[in-house]
Coordinates of C-alpha atoms and ligand atoms in Angstrom, one line a residue:
X1028 CA -0.4 -0.2 -0.3
X1029 CA 2.7 2.3 0.0
X1030 CA 2.9 5.3 -1.9
X1031 CA -0.6 4.0 -3.1
X1032 CA -2.8 6.0 -0.6
X1033 CA -5.4 3.7 1.0
X1034 CA -6.2 0.3 -0.5
X1035 CA -8.9 -0.1 -3.3
X1036 CA -12.8 -1.3 -1.6
X1037 CA -13.7 -2.1 -4.8
X1038 CA -16.7 0.4 -4.3
X1039 CA -17.0 0.9 -8.6
X1040 CA -17.2 4.6 -7.9
X1041 CA -14.6 5.3 -10.4
X1042 CA -15.1 3.2 -13.3
X1043 CA -18.0 5.6 -15.1
X1044 CA -15.2 8.4 -15.0
X1045 CA -12.7 6.2 -17.2
X1046 CA -12.2 6.8 -20.5
X1047 CA -11.6 3.3 -21.6
X1048 CA -14.1 1.9 -19.4
X1049 CA -16.5 4.3 -21.2
X1050 CA -15.6 3.0 -24.8
X1051 CA -14.6 -0.4 -24.3
X1052 CA -17.3 -1.1 -20.9
X1053 CA -15.6 -3.8 -20.0
X1054 CA -14.4 -4.0 -16.3
X1055 CA -11.0 -5.1 -16.8
X1056 CA -10.5 -1.8 -19.0
X1057 CA -11.5 -0.2 -15.8
X1058 CA -9.5 1.5 -12.4
X1059 CA -11.0 -1.1 -10.5
X1060 CA -10.4 -4.3 -12.9
X1061 CA -6.7 -3.0 -13.8
X1062 CA -6.5 -3.1 -9.6
X1063 CA -7.9 -6.5 -9.5
X1064 CA -5.3 -7.7 -12.3
X1065 CA -2.2 -5.7 -10.5
X1066 CA -2.8 -7.3 -7.4
X1067 CA -3.3 -10.6 -8.5
X1068 CA 0.2 -10.8 -10.1
X1069 CA 1.8 -9.2 -7.4
X1070 CA 0.1 -12.4 -4.8
X1071 CA 1.0 -14.8 -7.9
X1072 CA -2.8 -15.6 -8.8
X1073 CA -2.4 -14.6 -12.2
X1074 CA 0.6 -13.9 -15.1
X1075 CA 1.0 -10.7 -16.6
X1076 CA 0.2 -12.6 -20.3
X1077 CA -0.7 -10.6 -23.4
X1078 CA -4.4 -10.5 -22.2
X1079 CA -3.2 -8.9 -18.3
X1080 CA -1.1 -6.6 -20.4
X1081 CA -2.9 -4.9 -22.7
X1082 CA -6.0 -4.0 -20.4
X1083 CA -3.0 -2.5 -18.2
X1084 CA -1.3 -0.7 -21.2
X1085 CA -4.6 0.9 -22.3
X1086 CA -4.8 2.6 -19.4
X1087 CA -4.1 6.5 -20.1
X1088 CA -2.6 7.2 -17.2
X1089 CA -5.7 10.5 -16.5
X1090 CA -6.5 10.0 -12.9
X1091 CA -9.8 10.6 -13.7
X1092 CA -10.1 7.8 -11.4
X1093 CA -8.0 9.2 -8.3
X1094 CA -10.8 12.0 -8.6
X1095 CA -13.4 10.1 -8.4
X1096 CA -11.9 7.7 -5.7
X1097 CA -13.6 8.5 -2.4
X1098 CA -10.9 6.1 -0.9
X1099 CA -7.9 8.2 -1.7
X1100 CA -6.4 5.8 -4.0
X1101 CA -3.0 6.5 -5.8
X1102 CA -3.6 4.7 -8.7
X1103 CA -1.5 6.8 -10.6
X1104 CA 1.6 5.8 -8.8
X1105 CA 0.4 2.4 -8.7
X1106 CA -0.1 1.8 -12.5
X1107 CA 3.5 3.9 -13.2
X1108 CA 5.6 1.4 -10.8
X1109 CA 4.2 -1.3 -12.9
X1110 CA 4.7 0.3 -16.0
X1111 CA 8.3 -1.2 -15.9
X1112 CA 7.1 -4.5 -16.0
X1113 CA 4.4 -3.8 -19.1
X1114 CA 7.8 -2.8 -20.7
X1115 CA 10.0 -5.8 -20.4
X1116 CA 7.4 -8.1 -21.9
X1117 CA 6.3 -6.0 -24.4
X1118 CA 9.2 -7.5 -26.8
X1119 CA 9.6 -6.6 -30.2
X1120 CA 6.4 -4.9 -29.8
X1121 CA 7.1 -2.5 -27.1
X1122 CA 11.0 -1.9 -29.2
X1123 CA 9.2 -0.4 -32.2
X1124 CA 6.7 1.6 -29.7
X1125 CA 10.0 3.0 -28.1
X1126 CA 11.8 3.5 -31.5
X1127 CA 8.2 5.8 -32.3
X1128 CA 8.2 7.6 -29.5
X1129 CA 11.9 8.5 -30.0
X1130 CA 11.4 9.7 -33.7
X1131 CA 8.7 12.0 -32.3
X1132 CA 10.8 13.4 -29.3
X1133 CA 13.8 13.9 -31.8
X1134 CA 14.1 17.5 -32.1
X1135 CA 15.6 17.2 -35.9
X1136 CA 12.8 14.5 -36.8
X1137 CA 10.0 16.9 -35.5
X1138 CA 11.5 19.9 -37.0
X1139 CA 11.4 17.3 -40.4
X1140 CA 7.3 16.1 -39.6
X1141 CA 6.5 20.5 -38.8
X1142 CA 7.7 21.1 -42.5
X1143 CA 6.6 17.9 -44.5
X1144 CA 3.6 18.7 -42.6
X1145 CA 3.1 22.5 -43.8
X1146 CA 4.2 21.2 -46.9
X1147 CA 1.3 18.8 -46.8
X1148 CA -1.1 21.4 -45.9
X1149 CA -0.4 24.5 -48.6
X1150 CA -0.6 21.9 -51.4
X1151 CA -4.4 20.9 -49.7
X1152 CA -3.3 17.5 -48.7
X1153 CA -4.0 18.7 -44.8
X1154 CA -7.6 16.4 -44.5
X1155 CA -5.0 13.2 -45.9
X1156 CA -2.1 13.6 -43.2
X1157 CA -4.7 14.6 -40.7
X1158 CA -5.6 10.5 -40.8
X1159 CA -2.3 9.1 -39.8
X1160 CA -1.7 9.3 -36.4
X1161 CA 1.1 10.7 -35.8
X1162 CA 1.5 13.0 -39.0
X1163 CA -1.6 13.8 -38.3
X1164 CA -1.1 15.0 -34.7
X1165 CA 1.4 17.8 -36.2
X1166 CA -0.5 21.3 -35.5
X1167 CA -1.4 23.3 -38.8
X1168 CA -1.8 26.9 -38.7
X1169 CA -5.3 27.2 -39.1
X1170 CA -6.2 25.2 -35.8
X1171 CA -3.6 26.2 -33.9
X1172 CA -2.8 29.8 -34.6
X1173 CA 1.0 27.8 -34.5
X1174 CA 2.1 31.1 -37.1
X1175 CA 0.1 33.3 -36.5
X1176 CA 0.2 35.3 -33.2
X1177 CA 3.8 36.9 -31.4
X1178 CA 6.6 36.1 -33.0
X1179 CA 8.3 36.7 -29.3
X1180 CA 10.7 39.8 -30.5
X1181 CA 9.8 41.9 -27.4
X1182 CA 9.8 39.5 -24.9
X1183 CA 12.7 37.5 -24.5
X1184 CA 13.6 35.7 -20.7
X1185 CA 16.5 37.3 -18.7
X1186 CA 19.7 35.4 -18.9
X1187 CA 20.7 34.1 -16.2
X1188 CA 23.4 36.1 -13.8
X1189 CA 24.9 33.3 -11.3
X1190 CA 26.0 36.0 -9.1
X1191 CA 23.1 36.9 -8.1
X1192 CA 22.6 37.0 -4.6
X1193 CA 19.1 35.8 -3.1
X1194 CA 16.5 39.0 -2.4
X1195 CA 13.7 37.3 -0.2
X1196 CA 12.3 41.2 0.3
X1197 CA 12.3 42.2 -3.5
X1198 CA 8.9 43.7 -4.7
X1199 CA 9.1 42.0 -7.8
X1200 CA 8.6 38.3 -8.4
X1201 CA 11.6 36.3 -10.8
X1202 CA 10.8 32.9 -12.1
X1203 CA 12.1 30.7 -14.6
X1204 CA 10.3 29.3 -17.4
X1205 CA 10.3 25.4 -17.8
X1206 CA 9.8 25.4 -21.2
X1207 CA 9.2 21.4 -21.9
X1208 CA 10.5 19.7 -24.9
X1209 CA 8.7 18.7 -28.1
X1210 CA 5.3 20.4 -26.8
X1211 CA 7.8 23.5 -27.2
X1212 CA 9.0 22.5 -30.2
X1213 CA 5.7 22.0 -31.8
X1214 CA 3.8 25.3 -30.2
X1215 CA 6.4 27.4 -29.4
X1216 CA 4.0 30.4 -29.3
X1217 CA 2.6 28.9 -26.0
X1218 CA 5.8 29.4 -23.9
X1219 CA 6.4 32.5 -26.0
X1220 CA 3.0 34.1 -24.5
X1221 CA 3.3 32.6 -20.8
X1222 CA 6.7 34.9 -21.1
X1223 CA 5.4 38.1 -22.6
X1224 CA 1.7 37.4 -19.9
X1225 CA 4.5 37.5 -17.3
X1226 CA 6.8 40.0 -18.2
X1227 CA 3.8 42.3 -18.3
X1228 CA 2.6 41.5 -14.8
X1229 CA 6.0 43.0 -13.9
X1230 CA 7.7 39.4 -13.3
X1231 CA 10.5 38.8 -14.6
X1232 CA 11.9 35.7 -16.8
X1233 CA 14.7 34.1 -15.8
X1234 CA 16.3 31.2 -18.4
X1235 CA 16.9 28.3 -16.9
X1236 CA 20.3 26.5 -18.6
X1237 CA 20.5 22.8 -18.5
X1238 CA 16.6 22.1 -18.2
X1239 CA 15.7 19.5 -20.9
X1240 CA 12.7 16.9 -20.8
X1241 CA 10.5 16.1 -17.7
X1242 CA 10.7 12.6 -18.1
X1243 CA 7.0 11.7 -18.5
X1244 CA 6.6 10.1 -21.5
X1245 CA 9.4 7.9 -20.5
X1246 CA 7.4 6.9 -17.4
X1247 CA 4.1 6.5 -18.7
X1248 CA 5.9 4.1 -21.1
X1249 CA 7.3 1.9 -18.7
X1250 CA 11.1 4.0 -18.7
X1251 CA 11.5 4.8 -15.1
X1252 CA 15.0 4.1 -15.2
X1253 CA 15.3 6.9 -17.6
X1254 CA 12.4 9.3 -16.3
X1255 CA 14.4 9.6 -12.9
X1256 CA 17.6 10.9 -15.4
X1257 CA 15.6 13.1 -16.7
X1258 CA 14.5 14.3 -13.5
X1259 CA 17.7 14.4 -12.2
X1260 CA 18.8 16.7 -14.6
X1261 CA 16.5 19.5 -14.2
X1262 CA 17.1 19.1 -10.4
X1263 CA 20.7 19.8 -11.2
X1264 CA 19.9 23.1 -14.1
X1265 CA 17.8 24.0 -10.5
X1266 CA 20.1 23.9 -8.0
X1267 CA 22.3 26.2 -10.5
X1268 CA 19.4 29.0 -10.1
X1269 CA 19.2 29.6 -6.4
X1270 CA 16.7 33.3 -6.5
X1271 CA 13.4 32.4 -8.4
X1272 CA 10.5 32.3 -6.5
X1273 CA 8.6 29.7 -8.9
X1274 CA 8.9 27.6 -11.8
X1275 CA 6.6 27.5 -13.9
X1276 CA 5.4 25.6 -16.8
X1277 CA 2.6 26.2 -19.8
X1278 CA 1.9 22.3 -19.9
X1279 CA 0.0 20.3 -17.6
X1280 CA 1.6 16.5 -18.4
X1281 CA 4.7 18.2 -17.4
X1282 CA 3.6 20.5 -14.8
X1283 CA 2.0 16.8 -12.9
X1284 CA 5.4 15.0 -12.9
X1285 CA 7.6 18.1 -12.0
X1286 CA 4.8 18.3 -9.0
X1287 CA 5.6 14.5 -8.4
X1288 CA 9.6 14.7 -8.2
X1289 CA 9.2 14.6 -4.7
X1290 CA 8.0 11.4 -4.7
X1291 CA 10.0 9.9 -8.2
X1292 CA 13.1 10.7 -6.4
X1293 CA 12.2 10.0 -2.8
X1294 CA 14.8 8.3 -0.6
X1295 CA 17.6 9.4 -2.8
X1296 CA 20.6 11.9 -2.4
X1297 CA 18.5 14.5 -3.6
X1298 CA 15.2 13.2 -2.2
X1299 CA 15.5 17.3 -1.0
X1300 CA 16.0 18.9 -3.7
X1301 CA 13.4 17.4 -5.2
X1302 CA 10.7 18.6 -2.8
X1303 CA 12.3 21.7 -3.0
X1304 CA 12.1 21.9 -7.1
X1305 CA 8.1 20.0 -6.3
X1306 CA 7.1 22.6 -4.1
X1307 CA 8.3 25.5 -6.2
X1308 CA 6.6 24.3 -9.4
X1309 CA 3.2 26.5 -10.9
X1310 CA 0.9 26.3 -14.3
X1311 CA 1.1 29.5 -15.7
X1312 CA -2.6 30.1 -14.8
X1313 CA -2.2 29.6 -11.8
X1314 CA 0.7 31.0 -10.7
X1315 CA -0.9 34.6 -12.6
X1316 CA -4.4 33.5 -10.2
X1317 CA -2.4 33.2 -7.1
X1318 CA -0.1 36.5 -7.7
X1319 CA -2.6 38.5 -9.4
X1320 CA -2.9 39.5 -13.1
X1321 CA -4.0 42.7 -15.1
X1322 CA -7.0 42.8 -16.8
X1323 CA -6.9 44.1 -20.8
X1324 CA -8.2 47.7 -21.3
X1325 CA -10.3 45.9 -24.2
X1326 CA -11.5 42.2 -23.6
X1327 CA -10.6 39.5 -26.7
X1328 CA -13.9 39.4 -28.3
X1329 CA -12.6 38.5 -31.6
X1330 CA -12.0 34.8 -30.0
X1331 CA -16.1 34.4 -30.3
X1332 CA -17.6 32.3 -27.9
X1333 CA -15.1 30.0 -25.6
X1334 CA -15.7 26.2 -24.5
X1335 CA -13.0 25.6 -21.8
X1336 CA -11.7 22.0 -21.9
X1337 CA -9.8 20.3 -18.6
X1338 CA -6.2 18.9 -19.6
X1339 CA -6.6 15.5 -17.3
X1340 CA -3.6 16.5 -15.7
X1341 CA -4.4 19.8 -14.6
X1342 CA -8.0 18.9 -13.1
X1343 CA -6.7 15.3 -11.4
X1344 CA -3.4 15.6 -11.1
X1345 CA -3.8 18.9 -9.7
X1346 CA -6.9 19.6 -9.1
X1347 CA -6.7 23.0 -11.0
X1348 CA -10.1 24.1 -12.2
X1349 CA -10.8 27.2 -11.6
X1350 CA -7.8 29.3 -13.0
X1351 CA -7.3 28.8 -16.5
X1352 CA -11.1 29.5 -16.6
X1353 CA -10.6 32.5 -14.5
X1354 CA -7.7 33.3 -17.1
X1355 CA -9.5 32.8 -19.8
X1356 CA -12.6 35.3 -18.6
X1357 CA -10.3 38.1 -18.1
X1358 CA -8.8 38.1 -21.1
X1359 CA -11.9 37.4 -23.3
X1360 CA -14.8 39.3 -20.5
X1361 CA -17.0 36.6 -20.0
X1362 CA -16.6 33.4 -18.2
X1363 CA -16.2 30.0 -20.8
X1364 CA -18.6 27.4 -21.0
X1365 CA -17.8 23.8 -20.5
X1366 CA -16.5 21.7 -23.9
X1367 CA -18.5 19.5 -22.0
X1368 CA -17.3 15.9 -20.6
X1369 CA -14.9 17.7 -19.2
X1370 CA -13.2 15.3 -16.6
X1371 CA -12.9 12.5 -19.8
X1372 CA -9.6 12.6 -21.5
X1373 CA -9.4 13.2 -24.9
X1374 CA -6.9 10.8 -25.9
X1375 CA -3.8 12.4 -25.8
X1376 CA -2.4 10.5 -23.0
X1377 CA 1.2 11.5 -23.8
X1378 CA 2.3 8.9 -26.8
X1379 CA -0.9 6.9 -26.4
X1380 CA -1.9 8.4 -30.2
X1381 CA 1.2 6.3 -31.1
X1382 CA 0.7 3.4 -28.9
X1383 CA -2.8 2.8 -28.8
X1384 CA -4.4 5.2 -32.0
X1385 CA -8.0 3.6 -32.9
X1386 CA -8.8 4.1 -28.5
X1387 CA -6.9 7.7 -28.6
X1388 CA -9.4 9.1 -31.8
X1389 CA -12.5 7.8 -30.4
X1390 CA -11.7 9.7 -27.2
X1391 CA -10.8 13.0 -29.6
X1392 CA -13.7 12.7 -31.4
X1393 CA -15.8 13.3 -29.0
X1394 CA -14.4 16.4 -27.8
X1395 CA -15.3 17.8 -31.6
X1396 CA -18.8 15.8 -31.4
X1397 CA -19.2 18.3 -28.5
X1398 CA -17.5 21.3 -30.2
X1399 CA -19.7 20.9 -32.8
X1400 CA -23.2 21.1 -30.8
X1401 CA -22.7 24.1 -28.7
X1402 CA -20.7 25.8 -31.3
X1403 CA -17.3 27.6 -29.6
X1404 CA -15.0 30.0 -32.0
X1405 CA -12.4 28.8 -29.3
X1406 CA -11.8 26.0 -27.7
X1407 CA -9.3 26.8 -25.0
X1408 CA -7.1 24.3 -22.9
X1409 CA -4.3 24.6 -20.6
X1410 CA -1.8 21.5 -22.1
X1411 CA -0.1 21.3 -25.8
X1412 CA -0.8 17.5 -25.9
X1413 CA -4.4 18.0 -25.5
X1414 CA -4.5 21.2 -27.8
X1415 CA -2.8 18.8 -30.3
X1416 CA -5.0 16.6 -30.1
X1417 CA -8.1 18.4 -30.5
X1418 CA -6.7 20.3 -32.6
X1419 CA -6.7 16.9 -34.9
X1420 CA -9.9 15.9 -33.8
X1421 CA -12.1 19.3 -35.2
X1422 CA -10.1 19.0 -38.4
X1423 CA -11.2 15.1 -38.6
X1424 CA -14.9 16.3 -37.8
X1425 CA -15.2 18.8 -39.8
X1426 CA -15.6 21.3 -37.1
X1427 CA -13.9 24.9 -37.9
X1428 CA -13.2 25.9 -34.1
X1429 CA -9.6 26.7 -33.3
X1430 CA -7.6 25.6 -30.2
X1431 CA -5.9 28.1 -28.0
X1432 CA -3.8 27.5 -24.3
X1433 CA -5.6 30.3 -21.8
X1434 CA -2.9 32.4 -21.8
X1435 CA -2.6 32.8 -25.6
X1436 CA -6.1 34.2 -25.6
X1437 CA -4.2 36.4 -22.3
X1438 CA -1.0 37.3 -24.4
X1439 CA -3.8 38.1 -27.5
X1440 CA -6.0 40.8 -25.2
X1441 CA -2.7 42.3 -24.1
X1442 CA -1.4 43.1 -27.1
X1443 CA -4.7 44.2 -28.7
X1444 CA -5.4 46.8 -25.9
X1445 CA -1.3 47.9 -26.3
X1446 CA -2.8 48.2 -29.9
X1447 CA -0.5 45.2 -31.2
X1448 CA -3.3 42.6 -31.5
Ligands
LIG1695 S1 -5.7 6.6 -15.5 FE1 -7.9 6.9 -16.8 S2 -7.6 5.5 -17.8 FE2 -6.6 4.7 -16.2 S3 -7.7 3.2 -15.1 FE3 -7.7 5.6 -14.4 S4 -9.7 6.5 -15.4 FE4 -9.4 5.0 -16.6
LIG1696 S1 -10.3 3.3 -6.7 FE1 -11.4 3.8 -5.6 S2 -13.5 4.1 -6.6 FE2 -11.9 2.8 -7.8 S3 -13.5 0.8 -7.4 FE3 -11.3 1.2 -6.1 S4 -12.1 2.2 -3.9 FE4 -13.7 2.2 -5.7

């Protein structure tokens, strides 16, 4: 039970919140079913055979079951600790999946993919490439605003000055941006807009040399050692900065894992540093609401009706629901509506699109169908992976809404108010 919270009492209250149970209707594809399977394997009653591995690997790690569980079962940590066993038995299939994932996280290949996608889009083949699970996720300018917003020229992070002395009483907040890896490459304008919004609110943003991938993709693919190594590398980067009030991320998935570094590295030689790092990590909307932010003089009415969708790693992993909605409301002048089924994962979930493309697409299309039913002009969601997934689903379903991070709406409202919009 240690590290997993309280034991599961098999009440089943989590079942209806589970995306795979909702799609497949089978107990073994529910949180309770998976816990039964893991318990049976741990007690030696069941072997981790192909069938058991299939049910376990279909879990998105969305943590909706944790939100629903009245008994405090830490399901996410439990399945994460089980994933290395799943990876070990995956054999050739696992090697191929890891290779596909590496392609997806290789900056040069992602760059090549982005150029290829732009070319296909330009020649009117966007609809065709959207059908492919990997290529289809790459953003197109029409739905994600990938190339149309701020060029970031005026909003640069401050180079780190190592000799800086800690100033706990300074009036001006000083933060470092956790820029992430593949998400930053695919939609760099989200981090640029985050920097702009923070600086427009008088917050200094400093660079964090040496930072890299948070390790979430590796952890969820069962490569726990690799995730630990990546977390250690980020801690080393953290150790070079002794004077920030927070580490800010615009990617909910990264934020959720960094907040859990204290657990991932508990009992190691860097356990205390991990605790300090985790405690200082903030989602960008969370920080803005925590410290207060300016209302733009003119709301961004051009965004049209906004429907907000909760990213699982904000809602379920961090319990953050109000802050991104507040940012949308201040940016556009009216509170966003919910997209619908807001506690149900969109199917993004790290590399789930590559591992389980059919289930991922079904979940994504549900969001697009909801967007069509109460047509929003903009779907707002606070995580780059969800944005890419929902943007693809909207195109597959022929829904013309655009997808934006809440902080992009606020940045656009500030620019419009300053006469640059
Ligand atoms: S983490 Fe999500 S997909 Fe996995 S069992 Fe829980 S609700 Fe289902
Ligand atoms: S995980 Fe929680 S909600 Fe789900 S069956 Fe177990 S005790 Fe009940």
